[in-house]
XYZ file of C-alpha atoms in Angstrom:
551
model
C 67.119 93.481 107.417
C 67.902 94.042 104.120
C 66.071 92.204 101.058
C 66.054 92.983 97.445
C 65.049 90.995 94.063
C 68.778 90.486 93.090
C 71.958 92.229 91.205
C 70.656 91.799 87.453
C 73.182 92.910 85.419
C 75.931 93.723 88.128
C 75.581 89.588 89.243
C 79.560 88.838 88.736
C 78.638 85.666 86.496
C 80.413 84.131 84.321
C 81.070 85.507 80.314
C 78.871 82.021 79.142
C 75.550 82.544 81.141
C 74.224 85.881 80.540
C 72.554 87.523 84.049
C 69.209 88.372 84.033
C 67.673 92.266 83.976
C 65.291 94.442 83.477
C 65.930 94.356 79.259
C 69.170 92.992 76.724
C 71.000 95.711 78.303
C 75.461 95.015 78.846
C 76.485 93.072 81.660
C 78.379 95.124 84.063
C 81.381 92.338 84.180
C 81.597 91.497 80.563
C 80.200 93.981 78.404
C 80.087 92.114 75.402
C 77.632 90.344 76.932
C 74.264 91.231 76.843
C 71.844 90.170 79.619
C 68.618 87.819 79.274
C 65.439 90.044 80.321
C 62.883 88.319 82.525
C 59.285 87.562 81.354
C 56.350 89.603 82.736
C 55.922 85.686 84.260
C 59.107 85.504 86.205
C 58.983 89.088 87.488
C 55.812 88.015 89.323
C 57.602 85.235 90.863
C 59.917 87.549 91.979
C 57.631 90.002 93.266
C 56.188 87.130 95.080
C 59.345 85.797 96.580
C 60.490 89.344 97.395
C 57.421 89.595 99.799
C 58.052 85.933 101.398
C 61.377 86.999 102.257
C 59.872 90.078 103.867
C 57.528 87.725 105.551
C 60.404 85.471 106.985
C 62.430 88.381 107.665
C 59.314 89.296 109.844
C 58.652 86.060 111.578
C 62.592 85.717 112.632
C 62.122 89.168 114.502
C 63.497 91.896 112.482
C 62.263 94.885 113.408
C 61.446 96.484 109.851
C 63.040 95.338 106.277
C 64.775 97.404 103.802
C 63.781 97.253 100.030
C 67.362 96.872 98.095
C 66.047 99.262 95.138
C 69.425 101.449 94.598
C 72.690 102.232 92.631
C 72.221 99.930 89.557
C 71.063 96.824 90.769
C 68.085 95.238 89.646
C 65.054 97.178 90.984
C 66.902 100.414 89.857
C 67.261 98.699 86.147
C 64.079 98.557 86.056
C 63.587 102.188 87.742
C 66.178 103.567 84.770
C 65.931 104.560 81.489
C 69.394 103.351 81.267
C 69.102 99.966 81.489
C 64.824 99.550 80.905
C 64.001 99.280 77.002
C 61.033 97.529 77.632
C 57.862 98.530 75.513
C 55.142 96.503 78.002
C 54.041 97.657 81.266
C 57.214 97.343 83.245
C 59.386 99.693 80.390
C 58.763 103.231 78.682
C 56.828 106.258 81.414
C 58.198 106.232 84.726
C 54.921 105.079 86.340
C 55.881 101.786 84.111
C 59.625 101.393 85.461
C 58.342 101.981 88.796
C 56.177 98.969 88.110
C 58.587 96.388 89.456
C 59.777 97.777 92.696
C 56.100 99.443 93.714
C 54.548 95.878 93.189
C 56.904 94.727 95.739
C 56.260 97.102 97.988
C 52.673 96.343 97.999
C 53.814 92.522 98.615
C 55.657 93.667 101.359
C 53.120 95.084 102.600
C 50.707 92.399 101.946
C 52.571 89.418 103.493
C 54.075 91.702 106.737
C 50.685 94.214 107.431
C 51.073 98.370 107.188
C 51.936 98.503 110.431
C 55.447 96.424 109.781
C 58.100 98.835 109.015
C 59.353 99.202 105.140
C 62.368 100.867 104.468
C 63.825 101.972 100.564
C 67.236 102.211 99.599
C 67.001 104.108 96.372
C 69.202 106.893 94.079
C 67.949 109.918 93.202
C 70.457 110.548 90.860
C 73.186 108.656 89.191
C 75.796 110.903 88.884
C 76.503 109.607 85.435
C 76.607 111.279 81.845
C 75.617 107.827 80.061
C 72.592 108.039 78.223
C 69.245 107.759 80.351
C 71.052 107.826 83.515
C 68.700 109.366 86.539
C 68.704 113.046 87.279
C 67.263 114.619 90.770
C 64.478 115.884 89.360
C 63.463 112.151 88.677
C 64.584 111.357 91.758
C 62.759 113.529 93.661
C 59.246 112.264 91.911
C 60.289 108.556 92.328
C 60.646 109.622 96.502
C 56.997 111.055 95.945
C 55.251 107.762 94.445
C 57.711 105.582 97.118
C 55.572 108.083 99.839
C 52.668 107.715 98.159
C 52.877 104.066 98.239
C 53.328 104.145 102.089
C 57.358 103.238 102.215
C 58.270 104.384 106.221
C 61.525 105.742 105.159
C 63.988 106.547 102.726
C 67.892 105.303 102.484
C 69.418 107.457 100.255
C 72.000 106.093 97.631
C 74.092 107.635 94.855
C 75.727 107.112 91.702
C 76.240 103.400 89.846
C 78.033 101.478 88.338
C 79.259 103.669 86.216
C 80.741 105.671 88.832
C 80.981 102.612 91.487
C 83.202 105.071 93.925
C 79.930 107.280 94.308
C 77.789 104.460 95.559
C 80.678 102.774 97.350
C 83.143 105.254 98.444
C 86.597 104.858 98.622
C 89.509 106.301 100.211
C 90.057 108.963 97.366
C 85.981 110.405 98.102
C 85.580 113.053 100.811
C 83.405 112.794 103.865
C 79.740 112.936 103.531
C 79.623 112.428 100.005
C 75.939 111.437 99.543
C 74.338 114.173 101.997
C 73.365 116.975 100.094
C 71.773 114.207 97.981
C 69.992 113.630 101.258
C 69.047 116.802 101.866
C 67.195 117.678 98.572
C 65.050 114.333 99.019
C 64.403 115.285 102.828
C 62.609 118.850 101.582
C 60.107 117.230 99.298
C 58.618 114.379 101.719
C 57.153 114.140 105.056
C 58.947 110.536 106.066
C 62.124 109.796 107.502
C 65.513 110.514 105.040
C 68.560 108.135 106.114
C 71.927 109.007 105.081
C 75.424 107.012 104.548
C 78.619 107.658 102.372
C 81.835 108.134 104.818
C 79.993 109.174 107.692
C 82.398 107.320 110.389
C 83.829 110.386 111.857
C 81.104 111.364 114.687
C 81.623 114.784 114.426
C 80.807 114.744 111.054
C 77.541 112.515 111.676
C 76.570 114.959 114.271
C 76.876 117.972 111.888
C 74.957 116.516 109.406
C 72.073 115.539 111.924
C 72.370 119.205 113.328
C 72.114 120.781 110.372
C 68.550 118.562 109.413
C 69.848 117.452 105.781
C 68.915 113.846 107.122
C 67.055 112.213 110.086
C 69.151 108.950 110.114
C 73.249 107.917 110.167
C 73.727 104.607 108.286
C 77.354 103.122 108.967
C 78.408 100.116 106.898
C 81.919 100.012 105.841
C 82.799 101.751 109.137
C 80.863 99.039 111.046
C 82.898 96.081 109.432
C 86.248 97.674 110.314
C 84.640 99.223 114.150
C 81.903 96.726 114.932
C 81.689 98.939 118.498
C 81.692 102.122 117.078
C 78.284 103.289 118.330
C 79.641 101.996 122.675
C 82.937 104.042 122.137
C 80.506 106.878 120.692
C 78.174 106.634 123.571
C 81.418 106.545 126.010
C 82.961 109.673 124.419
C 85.831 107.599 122.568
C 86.199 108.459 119.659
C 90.326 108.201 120.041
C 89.776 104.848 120.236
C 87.648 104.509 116.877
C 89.422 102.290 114.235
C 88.499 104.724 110.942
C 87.996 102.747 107.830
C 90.405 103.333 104.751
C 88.547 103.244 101.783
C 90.616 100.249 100.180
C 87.009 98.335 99.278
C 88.908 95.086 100.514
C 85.720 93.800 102.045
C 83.725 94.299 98.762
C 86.518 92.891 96.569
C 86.619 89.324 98.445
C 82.608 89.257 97.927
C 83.244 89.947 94.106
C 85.237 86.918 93.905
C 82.862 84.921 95.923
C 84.999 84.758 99.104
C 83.695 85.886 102.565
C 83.758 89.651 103.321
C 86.882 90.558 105.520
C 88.574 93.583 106.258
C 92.047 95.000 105.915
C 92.479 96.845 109.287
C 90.250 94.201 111.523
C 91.633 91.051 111.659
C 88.412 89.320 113.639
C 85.508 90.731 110.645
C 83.445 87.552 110.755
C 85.756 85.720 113.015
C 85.643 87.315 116.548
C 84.514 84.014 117.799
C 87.421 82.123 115.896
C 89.991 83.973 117.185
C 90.271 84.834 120.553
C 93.113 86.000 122.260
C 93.909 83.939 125.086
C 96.439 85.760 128.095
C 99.879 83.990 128.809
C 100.542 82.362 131.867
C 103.743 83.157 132.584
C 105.710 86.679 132.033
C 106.576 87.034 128.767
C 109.200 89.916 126.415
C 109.494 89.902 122.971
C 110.970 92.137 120.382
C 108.898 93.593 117.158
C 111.363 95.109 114.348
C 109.534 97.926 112.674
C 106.912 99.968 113.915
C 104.871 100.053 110.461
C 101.182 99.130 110.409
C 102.757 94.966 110.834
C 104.774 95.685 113.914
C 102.520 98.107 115.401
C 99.188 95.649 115.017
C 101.598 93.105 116.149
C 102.426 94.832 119.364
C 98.846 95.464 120.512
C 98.011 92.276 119.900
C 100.451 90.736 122.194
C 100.277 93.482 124.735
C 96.475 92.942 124.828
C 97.367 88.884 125.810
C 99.419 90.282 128.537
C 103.282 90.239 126.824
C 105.740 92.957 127.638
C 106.645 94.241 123.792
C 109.324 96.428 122.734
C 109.467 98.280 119.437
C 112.403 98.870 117.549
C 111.414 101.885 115.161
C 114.643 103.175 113.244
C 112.817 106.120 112.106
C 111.594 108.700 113.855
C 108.133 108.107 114.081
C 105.566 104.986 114.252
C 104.116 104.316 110.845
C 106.163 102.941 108.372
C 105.250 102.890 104.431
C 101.993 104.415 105.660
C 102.959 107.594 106.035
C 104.074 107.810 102.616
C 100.818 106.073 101.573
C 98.564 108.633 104.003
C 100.667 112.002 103.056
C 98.533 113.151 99.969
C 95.489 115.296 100.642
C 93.269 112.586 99.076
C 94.358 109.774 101.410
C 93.754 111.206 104.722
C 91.903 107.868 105.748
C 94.892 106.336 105.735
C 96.963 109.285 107.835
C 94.080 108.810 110.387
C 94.726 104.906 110.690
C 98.192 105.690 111.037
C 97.470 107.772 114.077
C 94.663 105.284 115.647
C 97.653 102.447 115.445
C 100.159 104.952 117.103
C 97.901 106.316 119.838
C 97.276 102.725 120.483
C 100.275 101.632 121.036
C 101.966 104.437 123.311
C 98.767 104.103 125.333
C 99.682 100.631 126.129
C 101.513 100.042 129.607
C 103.092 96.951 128.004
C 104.276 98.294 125.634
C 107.780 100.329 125.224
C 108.226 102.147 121.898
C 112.020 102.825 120.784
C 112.487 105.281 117.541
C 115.423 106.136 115.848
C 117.064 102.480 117.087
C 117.804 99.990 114.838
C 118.150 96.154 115.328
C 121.430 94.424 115.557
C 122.243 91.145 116.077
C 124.357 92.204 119.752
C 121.929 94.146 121.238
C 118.776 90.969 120.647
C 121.397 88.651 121.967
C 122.243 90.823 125.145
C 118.494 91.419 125.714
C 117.215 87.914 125.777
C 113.569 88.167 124.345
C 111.608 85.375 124.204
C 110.769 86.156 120.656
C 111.641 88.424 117.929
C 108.947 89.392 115.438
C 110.348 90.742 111.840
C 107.998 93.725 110.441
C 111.478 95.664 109.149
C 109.023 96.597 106.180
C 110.471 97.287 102.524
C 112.458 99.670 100.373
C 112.060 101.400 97.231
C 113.669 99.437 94.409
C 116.610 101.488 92.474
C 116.811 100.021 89.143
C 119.997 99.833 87.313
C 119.856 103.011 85.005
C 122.665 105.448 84.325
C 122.604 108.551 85.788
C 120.409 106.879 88.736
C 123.187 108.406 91.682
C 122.481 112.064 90.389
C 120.915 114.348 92.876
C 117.950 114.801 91.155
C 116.812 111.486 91.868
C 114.687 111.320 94.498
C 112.036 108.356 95.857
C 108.619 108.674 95.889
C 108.816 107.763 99.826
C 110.724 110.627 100.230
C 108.362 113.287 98.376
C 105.525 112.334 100.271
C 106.710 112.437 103.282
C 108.485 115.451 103.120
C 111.911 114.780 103.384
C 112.344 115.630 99.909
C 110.737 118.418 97.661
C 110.015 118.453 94.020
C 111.363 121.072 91.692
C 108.708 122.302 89.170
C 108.626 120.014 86.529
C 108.983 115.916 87.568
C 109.555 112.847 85.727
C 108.055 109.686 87.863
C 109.342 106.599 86.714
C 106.952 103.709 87.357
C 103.151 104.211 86.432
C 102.271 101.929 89.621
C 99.909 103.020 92.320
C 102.142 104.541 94.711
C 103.437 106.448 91.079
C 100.278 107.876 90.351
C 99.841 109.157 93.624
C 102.862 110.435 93.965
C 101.918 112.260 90.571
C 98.582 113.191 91.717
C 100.337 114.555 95.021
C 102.389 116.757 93.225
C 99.933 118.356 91.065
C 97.323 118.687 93.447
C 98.815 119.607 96.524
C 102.087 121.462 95.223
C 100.722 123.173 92.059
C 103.838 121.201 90.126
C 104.400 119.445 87.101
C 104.784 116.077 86.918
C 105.150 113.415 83.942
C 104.270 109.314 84.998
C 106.783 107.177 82.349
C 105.739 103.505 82.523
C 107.180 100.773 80.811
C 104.059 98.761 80.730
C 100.939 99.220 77.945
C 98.762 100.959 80.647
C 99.397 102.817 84.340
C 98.172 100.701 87.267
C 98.544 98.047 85.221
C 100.856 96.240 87.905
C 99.356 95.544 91.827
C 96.370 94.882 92.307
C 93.764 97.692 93.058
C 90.571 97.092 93.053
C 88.124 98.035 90.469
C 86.103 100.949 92.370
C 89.173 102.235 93.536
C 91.119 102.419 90.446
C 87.948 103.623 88.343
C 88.018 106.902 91.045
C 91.802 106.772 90.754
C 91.975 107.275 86.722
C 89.300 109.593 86.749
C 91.296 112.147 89.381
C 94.272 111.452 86.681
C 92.217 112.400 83.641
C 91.080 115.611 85.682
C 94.442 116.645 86.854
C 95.637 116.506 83.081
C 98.877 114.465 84.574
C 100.376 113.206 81.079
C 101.608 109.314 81.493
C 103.977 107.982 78.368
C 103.806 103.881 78.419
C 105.305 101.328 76.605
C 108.252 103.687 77.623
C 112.033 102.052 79.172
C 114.090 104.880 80.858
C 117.853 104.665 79.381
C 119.506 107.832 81.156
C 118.817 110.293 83.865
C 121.047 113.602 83.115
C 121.653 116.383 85.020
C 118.191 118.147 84.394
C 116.677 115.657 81.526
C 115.622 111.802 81.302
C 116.008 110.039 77.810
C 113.600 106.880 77.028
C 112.880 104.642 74.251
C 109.550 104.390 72.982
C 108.705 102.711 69.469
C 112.179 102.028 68.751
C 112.415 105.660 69.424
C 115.126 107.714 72.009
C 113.654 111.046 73.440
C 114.144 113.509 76.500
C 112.222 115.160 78.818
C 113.199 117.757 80.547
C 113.054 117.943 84.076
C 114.472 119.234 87.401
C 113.316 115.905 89.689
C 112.956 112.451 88.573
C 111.354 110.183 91.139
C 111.662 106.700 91.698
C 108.172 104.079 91.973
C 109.711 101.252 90.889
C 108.353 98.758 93.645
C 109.578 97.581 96.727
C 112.046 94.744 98.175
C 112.144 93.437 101.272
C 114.082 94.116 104.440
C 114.626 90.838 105.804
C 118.653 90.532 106.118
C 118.217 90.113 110.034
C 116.073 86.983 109.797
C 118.496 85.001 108.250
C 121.326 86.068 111.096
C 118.761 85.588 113.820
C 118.061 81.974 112.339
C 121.501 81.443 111.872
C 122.272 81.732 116.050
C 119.067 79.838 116.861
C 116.746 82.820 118.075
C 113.276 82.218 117.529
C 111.984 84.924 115.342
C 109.174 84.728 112.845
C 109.109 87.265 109.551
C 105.424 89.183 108.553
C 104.545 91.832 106.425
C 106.289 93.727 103.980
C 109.434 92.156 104.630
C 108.169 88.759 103.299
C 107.249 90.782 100.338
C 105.531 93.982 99.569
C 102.109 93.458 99.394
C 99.058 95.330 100.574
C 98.181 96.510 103.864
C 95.336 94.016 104.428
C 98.083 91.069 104.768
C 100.479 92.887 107.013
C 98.028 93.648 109.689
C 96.557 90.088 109.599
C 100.056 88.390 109.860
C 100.880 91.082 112.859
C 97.443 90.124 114.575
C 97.867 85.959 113.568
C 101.413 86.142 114.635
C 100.990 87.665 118.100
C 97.558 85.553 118.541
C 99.851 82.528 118.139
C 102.439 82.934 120.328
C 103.942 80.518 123.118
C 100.410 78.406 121.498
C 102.261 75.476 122.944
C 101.367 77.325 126.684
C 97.642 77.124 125.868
């Protein structure tokens, strides 16, 4: 079990009460806020209440406790330079910011015995070029005195706040980010190193255990999104792993105070909630779209025992996703398209038609039970002249191939799915390409969460991809774009101008299949476009729920 004093300044308070830390150092949420540093009195009553928690922790039968002492938080701001200005005994030498988290350890050890396992999360380095941010050499004396104060292990962190998508990875960080972190902390002490950071794929686990940079694997993100991952390890299945994304969904909802939940598993923190209960009699319906709605859709059903049929009317599962998982820095998301696919043609209920799509003659002849809309969305084409050239191209069309770039590119929409389609260009095509965005800032529109967009703008600012905003395209010519910025017309030349202008939805056959009294229900991205995390929860909540009055 884990345990730890608190967040200090990273506590997502509000901008009137100040959190507490180490010194009057910013508050991670409002930096014009400075936070309230505790008394030599109150960190004793924390190092007191750290080691009663360890105690309880104890008593309800955990088999050791791990010291929360990593990546920014509390125990770290007093461990840092960067956040300890402190001139008493807990601030200035090393030895003093150690103060803090060593005094706990010796509570620990006080109220639970030696003999009770203690575990350290900590960061040898922070990956950061702020001012008094940790280096390895620190880090590799701090791993000494955490030895030397008879810690049974070490849980290796990295990065903070600062650079939030080293501590928590996202979908843009490669695998094994944190073990050669692991590795230089594992050659200077004799106890146990454990690892994490995108470790999820086994084979890349086992390397990393065979090649002795660590002793442990630690799975989090990948546990919330495959709470059996170690059983289908054990049994050899790894095609039947569910491979976590990256999109930080289940640390966003805690930000905001809501319960953690993930995009891609429906039942995170609900398995008992929602279970899915077989159907008595034979059932058939028909999903619409075999994007990440219709296919989650379609194994849930099949798994309650209903004979499904996909209607795909491209030629491949996978919808907007593989658009979304095409870049080179997204392959999390090309692997979840091909966990959902292999999933559903292994199914024996269910039947998988590409290239076919709906119409209102063929539903009718084939009397389904119930039709399930996950038709998905298409790129917006805004109203601008010159928009029917041939140089105009959609960003759902670059990435997946069906369309190349010429050398030089004009993207109009700063967006998301715009500045990966920028990012794709440059970094996997060796092309230019120019983001034009009407609003003040890219990624200004959508919602991305913070870690992910702070990785996001730094692979922009490294990729040199220049982005005009406050900028309204007025033409598209045969090899140029013109725009008005500041009151200002002026051109661009280019030989591609792609579209990233948002989505609408495809939902023209509810209305007809309403309109003739077929029961049908609409999910997804043709509802609106929206995020993955609500299209796979509809698909799941919509198959869970059907024929409920058969229950």
């Amino acid at each position: 079990m884990q345990i730890g004093p608190g967040n200090g300044r990273n506590s997502p308070a509000d901008p009137l009460n100040p959190p507490h830390s180490a010194s009057a150092c910013p508050s991670f949420w409002f930096e014009d806020m400075l936070c309230k540093p505790f008394t030599v009195e109150e960190i004793h009553e924390l190092v007191a209440a750290v080691g009663y928690s360890a105690s309880l922790a104890k008593i309800a039968g955990a088999d050791a406790v791990e010291l929360h002492a990593y990546g920014g938080y509390l125990c770290d701001q007093f461990q840092s330079e960067m956040w300890n200005f402190r001139t008493d005994e807990y601030g200035g030498s090393l030895e003093n910011r150690m103060r803090f988290t060593l005094e706990i350890i010796a509570e620990i050890k006080k109220t639970c015995g030696k003999d009770f396992p203690l575990i350290v999360k900590y960061t040898p380095d922070h990956c950061s070029t702020s001012q008094g941010s940790r280096k390895l050499p620190e880090g590799i004396e701090m791993a000494k005195m955490f030895e030397k104060a008879g810690v049974d292990a070490l849980h290796i962190d990295k990065g903070c706040y600062d650079v939030w998508y080293e501590v928590i990875p996202n979908v843009y960080i490669d695998d094994a980010n944190q073990i050669e972190l692991s590795k230089a902390i594992k050659e200077v002490v004799n106890i146990p190193i454990m690892s994490h950071g995108k470790l999820g794929d086994p084979n890349v686990a086992e390397s990393v255990l065979q090649a002795g940079k660590t002793d442990f694997i630690g799975l989090g993100h990948t546990s919330i999104c495959e709470p059996h991952w170690v059983n289908k390890v054990k049994s050899g299945r790894f095609y039947d792993l569910r491979p976590c994304i990256g999109c930080n969904e289940c640390v966003a909802n805690i930000s905001v105070g809501k319960d953690s939940s993930c995009s891609i598993n429906p039942l995170n923190g609900v398995e008992k909630e929602y279970p899915l209960i077989p159907v008595k009699d034979k059932k058939r319906i028909l999903v619409i779209g075999g994007g990440p709605a219709g296919m989650q859709t379609a194994i849930t059903a099949a798994e309650r025992g209903i004979e499904v049929e996909i209607w795909e009317k491209e030629s491949q599962l996978g919808g907007l996703l593989l658009a979304a998982g095409a870049p080179s820095f997204k392959k999390d998301v090309k692997k979840y398209v091909n966990y959902l696919t292999n999933k559903v043609f292994r199914s024996s209920n269910i039947k998988v038609m590409l290239n076919k799509t709906a119409n209102i003659n063929e539903i009718i002849k084939n009397r389904f039970d119930f039709v399930i809309i996950a038709a998905g969305s298409s790129p917006v084409v805004p109203p601008i002249q010159g928009i029917d050239r041939p140089i105009v191209k959609t960003s759902t069309d670059i990435l997946t191939g069906k369309e190349k770039p010429g050398n030089k590119s004009v993207i109009i929409g700063g967006g998301l799915v715009g500045c990966e389609t920028a990012l794709s260009i440059i970094k996997d095509q060796g092309k230019e390409a120019v983001i034009v965005e009407m609003m003040d800032d890219i990624l200004s529109v959508g919602d991305v969460f913070l870690n992910n967009e702070m990785k996001l703008r730094q692979m922009i600012s490294d990729s040199k991809l220049k982005t005009i905003c406050s900028a309204k395209v007025t033409a598209i010519g045969d090899n140029f774009i013109t725009f008005i910025i500041d009151d200002k017309e002026e051109k661009i030349d280019c030989d591609t101008v792609i579209l990233a202008c948002g989505y609408l939805p495809n939902n023209e056959i509810e209305k007809e299949l309403e309109a003739i009294g077929i029961d049908c229900k609409n999910i997804g991205d043709s509802v609106k476009a929206r995020k993955i995390y609500p299209a796979v929860h509809e698909g799941f909540h919509a198959a869970r729920l059907l024929f409920e009055d058969e229950f």
